[in-house]
Amino acid sequence: MTCTAELRNVTKTYDGIMALNNINLKVHEGEILALLGPSGSGKTTLLKILALIEEPTEGEVYFCGKKVTEKESLQIRMESTMVFQKTAVFNTNVYGNISYGLKIRNLAKNKIDEAVKEVLKLVRLEGFEKRYARGLSGGEQQRVALARALVLKSKLVLLDEPTANLDPKNVSIIEEIIARANRELKTTIVIATHNIFQAKRFPQRIALLAEGKISEIGTPAQIFGSLSKTLMSFAVLENTFRGEAKPTESGTTLIEIGERLQIEATAQAHGKVSVFISPEDIILSKEYFASSARNIFKGRIVEISDMDPVVRLKVDAGKSFMVQITKRSFNEMSLNLGAQVFLTFKASSVHVIQE
């Protein structure tokens, strides 16, 4: 299998502190590879080395089978593009943002116009050419940043937490764009994420990172099927519960997680399981409302973390649930510590792993 990029025995230290420890990794041509791990595991550093933004302290980097040397690194760097976690758009319109890299490459004006139009369709921003980029929503700005990377048609696109701090709708759109870019443009993509649900959904392979080391590499089925200690060590931090599963007559599964709480899931399981619910998949409201969602719990807010532009809330509903909402929603609902709230999430949002 052809490799777009490869790291051999790569170690990276900063002032004596080890960020990456003897990394060996092959990025296969045309794949989506997820780097999955908690904050501080080395994901961003690994991306920067793949992007040739930083050099390893030890080890070698290969691109398309050729060892990267200092002399050739600038030219090879043109073949990879990195989108950082914190979205940064230029102080101009959408067209100016997306066309910037093409202008540097001295592409003809008609070719630039054609390429921008094509990529805007891919990221579902048709007609946005003249819109001021910094006036767009967070999700739209992230799509502009993706378009700016994809329009270059680089051999390798590196994405650092591309859906962090986005609402579920925009997360879905971004994931769809990434999948389409990979499928239709044949772009090789490496995505760093701490979101185990995202890593389970669409990459062909996952590299599991912890404390600067790759502990496992495999397909999502292999990684999640083994339920490794490394995976559980950070998965248990938020909305992870163990329980006893039993099927229902309607074809769903009920999981008893203790404190007289039952979670309903679409996945088929029986016996001991672990379940995960993404904080972004939980709808929070001050009042009960009728919904097709199978899981509705009443609780009280016991912790508030302002992470502008989102707010993360810990809600005690018999078990502790973490919920993520936009700061605007938080302010509009006038939420505060001790406030009674309702948590709602679909059975399809419950991820189940059989133990």
Coordinates of N, CA and C in Angstrom, one line a residue, residues 39-246:
S39 N -6.4 15.5 25.5 CA -5.6 16.7 25.4 C -4.2 16.4 26.0
G40 N -3.2 16.9 25.4 CA -1.8 16.7 25.9 C -1.2 15.4 25.5
S41 N -1.9 14.6 24.6 CA -1.3 13.3 24.2 C -0.3 13.4 23.1
G42 N -0.2 14.6 22.4 CA 0.8 14.8 21.4 C 0.2 14.9 20.0
K43 N -1.1 14.9 19.9 CA -1.8 14.9 18.6 C -1.3 16.1 17.7
T44 N -1.4 17.3 18.3 CA -1.1 18.5 17.5 C 0.4 18.5 17.1
T45 N 1.3 18.1 18.0 CA 2.7 18.1 17.7 C 2.9 17.1 16.5
L46 N 2.3 16.0 16.5 CA 2.4 15.0 15.5 C 2.0 15.6 14.1
L47 N 0.8 16.3 14.1 CA 0.4 16.9 12.9 C 1.4 18.0 12.4
K48 N 1.9 18.8 13.3 CA 2.9 19.8 12.8 C 4.1 19.2 12.2
I49 N 4.5 18.0 12.7 CA 5.7 17.3 12.1 C 5.3 16.7 10.8
L50 N 4.1 16.2 10.6 CA 3.7 15.7 9.3 C 3.6 16.8 8.3
A51 N 3.2 18.0 8.8 CA 3.0 19.2 7.9 C 4.4 19.9 7.7
L52 N 5.4 19.4 8.3 CA 6.8 19.9 8.2 C 6.9 21.4 8.7
I53 N 6.0 21.7 9.6 CA 6.0 23.0 10.3 C 7.1 22.9 11.4
E54 N 7.2 21.8 12.0 CA 8.2 21.5 13.0 C 9.1 20.3 12.6
E55 N 10.3 20.3 13.1 CA 11.2 19.2 12.8 C 11.3 18.3 14.1
P56 N 11.4 17.0 13.9 CA 11.5 16.1 15.0 C 12.9 16.3 15.7
T57 N 13.0 16.1 17.0 CA 14.2 16.1 17.7 C 15.1 14.9 17.3
E58 N 14.4 13.8 17.1 CA 15.1 12.6 16.6 C 14.1 11.9 15.6
G59 N 14.7 11.1 14.7 CA 13.9 10.4 13.8 C 13.8 11.0 12.4
E60 N 13.1 10.3 11.5 CA 13.0 10.7 10.1 C 11.6 10.8 9.6
V61 N 11.3 11.8 8.7 CA 10.0 12.0 8.1 C 10.2 11.7 6.6
Y62 N 9.2 10.9 6.0 CA 9.2 10.5 4.6 C 7.9 11.1 4.0
F63 N 8.0 11.6 2.8 CA 6.8 12.0 2.1 C 6.8 11.4 0.7
C64 N 5.8 10.7 0.4 CA 5.7 9.9 -0.9 C 6.9 9.1 -1.1
G65 N 7.4 8.4 -0.1 CA 8.5 7.5 -0.2 C 9.9 8.1 -0.2
K66 N 9.9 9.4 -0.1 CA 11.2 10.1 -0.2 C 11.5 10.8 1.2
K67 N 12.7 10.6 1.7 CA 13.1 11.2 3.0 C 13.1 12.7 2.9
V68 N 12.5 13.3 3.8 CA 12.5 14.8 3.8 C 13.8 15.3 4.4
T69 N 14.5 16.2 3.6 CA 15.7 16.8 4.1 C 15.4 18.3 4.2
E70 N 16.3 19.0 4.9 CA 16.2 20.4 5.1 C 16.1 21.2 3.8
K71 N 16.9 20.7 2.8 CA 17.0 21.4 1.5 C 15.7 21.3 0.8
E72 N 15.0 20.2 0.9 CA 13.7 20.0 0.1 C 12.5 20.2 0.9
S73 N 12.6 20.5 2.2 CA 11.4 20.6 3.1 C 10.4 21.7 2.6
L74 N 10.9 22.8 2.1 CA 10.0 23.9 1.7 C 9.2 23.5 0.5
Q75 N 9.8 22.8 -0.5 CA 9.0 22.4 -1.6 C 8.0 21.3 -1.2
I76 N 8.4 20.4 -0.4 CA 7.5 19.3 0.0 C 6.4 19.9 0.9
R77 N 6.7 20.9 1.6 CA 5.6 21.5 2.5 C 4.5 22.0 1.6
M78 N 4.7 22.4 0.4 CA 3.6 22.8 -0.5 C 2.6 21.7 -0.8
E79 N 3.0 20.5 -0.5 CA 2.1 19.3 -0.8 C 1.3 18.9 0.4
S80 N 1.4 19.6 1.5 CA 0.5 19.4 2.6 C 0.0 20.7 3.2
T81 N -1.2 20.6 3.8 CA -1.9 21.8 4.3 C -2.5 21.4 5.6
M82 N -2.3 22.3 6.6 CA -2.8 22.1 8.0 C -3.8 23.1 8.3
V83 N -4.9 22.6 8.9 CA -6.0 23.5 9.4 C -5.9 23.4 10.9
F84 N -5.7 24.5 11.6 CA -5.5 24.5 13.0 C -6.8 24.5 13.8
Q85 N -6.8 24.2 15.0 CA -8.0 24.1 15.9 C -8.7 25.4 16.0
K86 N -7.9 26.5 16.2 CA -8.5 27.8 16.3 C -8.7 28.4 14.9
T87 N -9.9 28.5 14.5 CA -10.1 29.0 13.1 C -9.6 30.4 13.0
A88 N -8.8 30.6 11.9 CA -8.3 31.9 11.6 C -8.6 32.2 10.1
V89 N -9.4 33.3 9.9 CA -9.7 33.7 8.6 C -9.2 35.1 8.4
F90 N -8.8 35.4 7.1 CA -8.2 36.7 6.8 C -9.3 37.8 6.8
N91 N -8.8 39.0 7.0 CA -9.7 40.2 7.1 C -10.1 40.6 5.7
T92 N -10.8 39.7 5.1 CA -11.3 40.0 3.7 C -12.6 39.2 3.5
N93 N -13.0 39.2 2.2 CA -14.2 38.3 2.0 C -13.9 36.9 1.8
V94 N -14.9 36.1 1.6 CA -14.7 34.6 1.5 C -13.9 34.3 0.3
Y95 N -14.1 34.9 -0.8 CA -13.3 34.7 -2.1 C -11.9 35.0 -1.8
G96 N -11.6 36.1 -1.2 CA -10.2 36.5 -0.9 C -9.5 35.4 0.0
N97 N -10.2 34.9 1.0 CA -9.6 33.9 1.8 C -9.3 32.6 1.1
I98 N -10.2 32.1 0.3 CA -10.0 30.9 -0.4 C -9.0 31.0 -1.5
S99 N -9.0 32.1 -2.2 CA -8.2 32.2 -3.4 C -6.7 32.6 -3.0
Y100 N -6.4 32.9 -1.8 CA -5.1 33.4 -1.4 C -4.0 32.4 -1.8
G101 N -4.1 31.2 -1.4 CA -3.1 30.2 -1.7 C -2.9 30.0 -3.2
L102 N -4.0 30.1 -4.0 CA -3.9 29.9 -5.4 C -3.2 31.1 -6.1
K103 N -3.4 32.3 -5.6 CA -2.7 33.4 -6.1 C -1.2 33.3 -5.9
I104 N -0.8 32.8 -4.7 CA 0.6 32.7 -4.4 C 1.2 31.7 -5.4
R105 N 0.4 30.7 -5.8 CA 0.9 29.7 -6.8 C 0.8 30.2 -8.2
N106 N 0.4 31.5 -8.4 CA 0.3 32.2 -9.7 C -0.6 31.5 -10.7
L107 N -1.7 31.0 -10.2 CA -2.7 30.4 -11.0 C -3.5 31.5 -11.8
A108 N -3.9 31.2 -13.0 CA -4.6 32.2 -13.8 C -6.0 32.6 -13.1
K109 N -6.4 33.8 -13.3 CA -7.7 34.3 -12.7 C -8.9 33.4 -13.0
N110 N -9.0 33.0 -14.2 CA -10.2 32.2 -14.6 C -10.1 30.8 -13.9
K111 N -8.9 30.3 -13.7 CA -8.7 29.0 -13.0 C -9.0 29.2 -11.5
I112 N -8.6 30.3 -11.0 CA -8.9 30.6 -9.6 C -10.4 30.7 -9.3
D113 N -11.1 31.4 -10.2 CA -12.5 31.6 -10.1 C -13.2 30.2 -10.1
E114 N -12.8 29.4 -11.0 CA -13.4 28.1 -11.2 C -13.2 27.2 -10.0
A115 N -11.9 27.2 -9.5 CA -11.6 26.4 -8.3 C -12.3 26.8 -7.1
V116 N -12.4 28.2 -6.9 CA -13.2 28.7 -5.7 C -14.6 28.3 -5.8
K117 N -15.2 28.4 -6.9 CA -16.6 28.1 -7.1 C -16.9 26.6 -6.8
E118 N -15.9 25.7 -7.3 CA -16.1 24.3 -7.1 C -15.9 23.9 -5.6
V119 N -15.0 24.5 -4.9 CA -14.8 24.2 -3.5 C -15.9 24.8 -2.6
L120 N -16.4 25.9 -3.0 CA -17.6 26.5 -2.2 C -18.8 25.6 -2.2
K121 N -19.0 24.9 -3.4 CA -20.0 23.9 -3.5 C -19.8 22.7 -2.6
L122 N -18.5 22.3 -2.5 CA -18.2 21.2 -1.7 C -18.4 21.5 -0.2
V123 N -18.1 22.7 0.2 CA -18.3 23.0 1.7 C -19.7 23.7 2.0
R124 N -20.5 23.6 1.0 CA -21.9 24.1 1.1 C -22.0 25.6 1.5
L125 N -21.2 26.4 0.8 CA -21.2 27.9 1.0 C -21.3 28.6 -0.4
E126 N -22.1 28.0 -1.3 CA -22.3 28.6 -2.6 C -22.9 30.0 -2.4
G127 N -22.4 31.0 -3.2 CA -22.9 32.3 -3.1 C -22.3 33.2 -2.0
F128 N -21.3 32.6 -1.3 CA -20.8 33.4 -0.1 C -19.5 34.2 -0.5
E129 N -19.2 34.2 -1.8 CA -17.9 34.8 -2.3 C -17.7 36.2 -1.7
K130 N -18.7 37.0 -1.7 CA -18.5 38.4 -1.3 C -18.8 38.7 0.2
R131 N -19.2 37.6 0.9 CA -19.5 37.8 2.3 C -18.2 38.0 3.1
Y132 N -18.2 38.9 4.1 CA -17.1 39.2 4.9 C -16.8 38.0 5.8
A133 N -15.6 37.4 5.7 CA -15.3 36.1 6.4 C -15.5 36.2 7.9
R134 N -15.0 37.3 8.5 CA -15.0 37.3 10.0 C -16.4 37.7 10.5
G135 N -17.4 37.9 9.6 CA -18.8 38.1 10.0 C -19.6 36.9 10.0
L136 N -19.0 35.8 9.6 CA -19.7 34.5 9.5 C -19.8 33.8 10.9
S137 N -20.6 32.8 11.0 CA -20.7 32.1 12.2 C -19.5 31.2 12.4
G138 N -19.3 30.6 13.6 CA -18.1 29.8 13.8 C -18.0 28.6 12.9
G139 N -19.2 28.0 12.7 CA -19.2 26.8 11.8 C -18.9 27.2 10.3
E140 N -19.4 28.3 9.9 CA -19.2 28.8 8.5 C -17.7 29.2 8.3
Q141 N -17.1 29.8 9.4 CA -15.7 30.2 9.3 C -14.8 28.9 9.2
Q142 N -15.2 27.9 9.9 CA -14.4 26.6 9.8 C -14.6 26.0 8.5
R143 N -15.7 26.2 7.8 CA -15.9 25.7 6.5 C -15.0 26.5 5.5
V144 N -14.9 27.8 5.7 CA -14.0 28.6 4.9 C -12.6 28.1 5.0
A145 N -12.2 27.8 6.3 CA -10.8 27.4 6.5 C -10.6 26.0 5.8
L146 N -11.6 25.1 5.9 CA -11.5 23.9 5.2 C -11.4 24.1 3.6
A147 N -12.2 25.0 3.1 CA -12.2 25.3 1.7 C -10.8 25.8 1.3
R148 N -10.2 26.7 2.1 CA -8.9 27.2 1.8 C -7.8 26.2 1.7
A149 N -8.0 25.1 2.5 CA -7.0 24.0 2.4 C -7.3 23.1 1.3
L150 N -8.6 22.8 1.0 CA -9.0 21.8 0.0 C -8.8 22.3 -1.4
V151 N -8.9 23.6 -1.6 CA -8.8 24.2 -2.9 C -7.4 24.1 -3.5
L152 N -6.4 23.9 -2.6 CA -5.1 23.7 -3.1 C -4.8 22.3 -3.6
K153 N -5.7 21.4 -3.4 CA -5.6 20.0 -3.8 C -4.3 19.4 -3.4
S154 N -3.9 19.7 -2.2 CA -2.7 19.1 -1.6 C -2.8 17.6 -1.5
K155 N -1.7 16.9 -1.5 CA -1.7 15.5 -1.3 C -2.1 15.0 0.1
L156 N -1.8 15.9 1.0 CA -2.1 15.6 2.4 C -2.7 16.8 3.1
V157 N -3.9 16.6 3.8 CA -4.6 17.6 4.5 C -4.6 17.2 6.0
L158 N -4.2 18.1 6.9 CA -4.1 17.7 8.3 C -5.0 18.6 9.1
L159 N -5.9 18.0 9.9 CA -7.0 18.8 10.6 C -6.8 18.6 12.1
D160 N -6.7 19.7 12.8 CA -6.5 19.7 14.2 C -7.8 20.0 14.9
E161 N -8.5 19.0 15.4 CA -9.8 19.2 16.1 C -10.7 20.1 15.3
P162 N -11.1 19.7 14.1 CA -11.8 20.6 13.2 C -13.3 20.9 13.6
T163 N -13.8 20.1 14.6 CA -15.2 20.3 15.0 C -15.3 20.7 16.5
A164 N -14.1 21.1 17.1 CA -14.1 21.5 18.5 C -15.0 22.8 18.6
N165 N -15.8 22.8 19.6 CA -16.6 24.0 20.0 C -17.7 24.3 19.0
L166 N -18.1 23.3 18.1 CA -19.2 23.6 17.2 C -20.4 22.8 17.7
D167 N -21.6 23.3 17.3 CA -22.8 22.7 17.6 C -23.0 21.4 16.8
P168 N -23.9 20.5 17.2 CA -24.1 19.2 16.4 C -24.3 19.4 15.0
K169 N -25.1 20.4 14.6 CA -25.4 20.6 13.1 C -24.2 20.9 12.3
N170 N -23.3 21.8 12.8 CA -22.1 22.1 12.1 C -21.1 21.0 12.2
V171 N -21.1 20.2 13.3 CA -20.2 19.1 13.4 C -20.5 18.1 12.2
S172 N -21.8 17.9 12.0 CA -22.3 16.9 11.0 C -21.9 17.4 9.6
I173 N -22.0 18.7 9.4 CA -21.7 19.3 8.1 C -20.2 19.2 7.8
I174 N -19.3 19.5 8.8 CA -17.9 19.4 8.7 C -17.5 18.0 8.4
E175 N -18.0 17.0 9.2 CA -17.7 15.6 8.9 C -18.1 15.2 7.5
E176 N -19.2 15.6 7.1 CA -19.7 15.3 5.7 C -18.7 15.9 4.7
I177 N -18.2 17.1 4.9 CA -17.3 17.7 4.0 C -16.0 16.9 3.9
I178 N -15.5 16.5 5.1 CA -14.2 15.7 5.2 C -14.4 14.4 4.4
A179 N -15.5 13.7 4.6 CA -15.7 12.5 4.0 C -15.8 12.6 2.5
R180 N -16.5 13.7 2.0 CA -16.7 13.9 0.6 C -15.3 14.3 -0.1
A181 N -14.5 15.1 0.6 CA -13.2 15.5 0.1 C -12.4 14.2 -0.1
N182 N -12.4 13.3 0.9 CA -11.7 12.1 0.8 C -12.2 11.2 -0.4
R183 N -13.5 11.1 -0.5 CA -14.1 10.2 -1.4 C -14.0 10.8 -2.9
E184 N -14.4 12.1 -3.0 CA -14.4 12.6 -4.4 C -13.1 13.2 -4.9
L185 N -12.3 13.8 -4.0 CA -11.1 14.4 -4.4 C -9.9 13.5 -4.2
K186 N -10.2 12.3 -3.5 CA -9.1 11.3 -3.2 C -8.1 11.9 -2.3
T187 N -8.4 12.9 -1.5 CA -7.5 13.6 -0.6 C -7.2 12.7 0.6
T188 N -5.9 12.6 0.9 CA -5.4 11.9 2.1 C -5.6 12.8 3.3
I189 N -6.3 12.4 4.3 CA -6.6 13.3 5.4 C -6.2 12.6 6.8
V190 N -5.5 13.4 7.6 CA -5.2 13.0 9.0 C -6.0 14.0 9.9
I191 N -6.8 13.5 10.8 CA -7.6 14.3 11.6 C -7.3 14.0 13.1
A192 N -6.9 15.0 13.9 CA -6.7 14.9 15.3 C -8.0 15.1 16.0
T193 N -8.3 14.3 16.9 CA -9.6 14.5 17.7 C -9.5 13.8 19.0
H194 N -10.2 14.3 20.0 CA -10.4 13.6 21.3 C -11.8 13.0 21.4
N195 N -12.5 13.2 20.3 CA -13.9 12.8 20.3 C -14.0 11.3 19.8
I196 N -14.2 10.4 20.8 CA -14.2 9.0 20.4 C -15.4 8.6 19.5
F197 N -16.5 9.4 19.5 CA -17.6 9.1 18.6 C -17.3 9.5 17.2
Q198 N -16.6 10.6 17.1 CA -16.1 11.0 15.7 C -15.2 10.0 15.2
A199 N -14.2 9.6 16.0 CA -13.2 8.6 15.5 C -13.9 7.3 15.1
K200 N -15.0 7.0 15.7 CA -15.7 5.7 15.4 C -16.5 5.8 14.1
R201 N -16.8 7.1 13.7 CA -17.8 7.2 12.6 C -17.2 7.0 11.2
F202 N -16.1 7.8 10.9 CA -15.8 7.8 9.5 C -14.3 7.5 9.0
P203 N -13.3 7.5 9.9 CA -12.0 7.2 9.5 C -11.8 5.7 9.1
Q204 N -10.9 5.5 8.2 CA -10.6 4.1 7.9 C -9.7 3.4 8.9
R205 N -8.9 4.3 9.6 CA -8.0 3.8 10.6 C -7.9 4.8 11.7
I206 N -7.5 4.3 12.9 CA -7.3 5.1 14.1 C -5.9 4.8 14.7
A207 N -5.2 5.9 15.0 CA -4.0 5.7 15.8 C -4.3 6.3 17.2
L208 N -4.2 5.4 18.2 CA -4.6 5.8 19.6 C -3.3 6.4 20.3
L209 N -3.4 7.6 20.7 CA -2.2 8.3 21.4 C -2.5 8.5 22.9
A210 N -1.4 8.3 23.7 CA -1.5 8.6 25.1 C 0.0 8.9 25.5
E211 N 0.1 10.1 26.2 CA 1.4 10.5 26.7 C 2.5 10.4 25.7
G212 N 2.2 10.9 24.4 CA 3.3 11.0 23.4 C 3.6 9.7 22.7
K213 N 2.9 8.6 23.0 CA 3.1 7.3 22.3 C 1.9 6.8 21.6
I214 N 2.1 6.1 20.5 CA 1.0 5.4 19.9 C 0.9 4.0 20.5
S215 N -0.2 3.8 21.1 CA -0.4 2.5 21.8 C -1.1 1.5 20.9
E216 N -1.9 1.9 19.9 CA -2.6 1.0 19.0 C -2.9 1.7 17.7
I217 N -2.9 0.9 16.6 CA -3.3 1.4 15.3 C -4.2 0.3 14.7
G218 N -5.3 0.7 14.2 CA -6.2 -0.3 13.6 C -7.5 0.4 13.1
T219 N -8.4 -0.4 12.6 CA -9.7 0.1 12.1 C -10.5 0.4 13.3
P220 N -11.6 1.3 13.1 CA -12.4 1.6 14.2 C -13.0 0.3 14.9
A221 N -13.3 -0.7 14.1 CA -13.9 -1.9 14.7 C -12.8 -2.6 15.6
Q222 N -11.6 -2.6 15.2 CA -10.5 -3.2 16.0 C -10.2 -2.4 17.3
I223 N -10.2 -1.1 17.1 CA -9.8 -0.2 18.3 C -11.0 -0.3 19.3
F224 N -12.2 -0.1 18.9 CA -13.3 -0.1 19.8 C -13.8 -1.5 20.2
G225 N -13.5 -2.4 19.4 CA -13.8 -3.8 19.8 C -13.0 -4.3 20.9
S226 N -11.8 -3.9 21.0 CA -10.9 -4.4 22.1 C -11.1 -3.6 23.4
L227 N -11.7 -2.4 23.3 CA -12.0 -1.6 24.5 C -10.7 -1.5 25.4
S228 N -9.6 -1.0 24.8 CA -8.3 -1.0 25.5 C -8.3 -0.1 26.7
K229 N -7.4 -0.3 27.6 CA -7.2 0.5 28.8 C -6.9 2.0 28.4
T230 N -6.1 2.1 27.3 CA -5.8 3.5 26.8 C -7.0 4.2 26.4
L231 N -7.9 3.5 25.7 CA -9.1 4.2 25.2 C -10.0 4.5 26.4
M232 N -10.2 3.6 27.3 CA -11.0 3.9 28.4 C -10.5 4.9 29.4
S233 N -9.2 5.1 29.4 CA -8.5 6.0 30.3 C -9.0 7.4 30.1
F234 N -9.3 7.8 28.9 CA -9.8 9.1 28.6 C -11.3 9.1 28.2
A235 N -11.8 8.0 27.8 CA -13.2 8.0 27.4 C -14.1 8.1 28.7
V236 N -13.6 7.6 29.8 CA -14.4 7.6 31.0 C -14.6 9.0 31.6
L237 N -13.9 10.0 31.0 CA -14.0 11.3 31.7 C -15.3 11.9 31.5
E238 N -16.0 11.7 30.4 CA -17.3 12.4 30.2 C -18.4 11.4 29.7
N239 N -19.5 11.4 30.4 CA -20.7 10.7 29.9 C -20.4 9.2 29.5
T240 N -19.6 8.5 30.3 CA -19.3 7.1 30.1 C -19.8 6.4 31.3
F241 N -20.7 5.4 31.0 CA -21.3 4.6 32.0 C -21.3 3.2 31.7
R242 N -21.1 2.4 32.8 CA -21.2 0.9 32.6 C -22.6 0.5 33.1
G243 N -23.1 -0.6 32.5 CA -24.4 -1.1 32.9 C -24.7 -2.4 32.3
E244 N -25.9 -2.8 32.6 CA -26.4 -4.1 32.1 C -27.5 -3.9 31.0
A245 N -27.2 -4.5 29.9 CA -28.1 -4.2 28.7 C -29.1 -5.4 28.5
K246 N -30.3 -5.0 28.1 CA -31.2 -6.1 27.7 C -32.1 -5.5 26.5

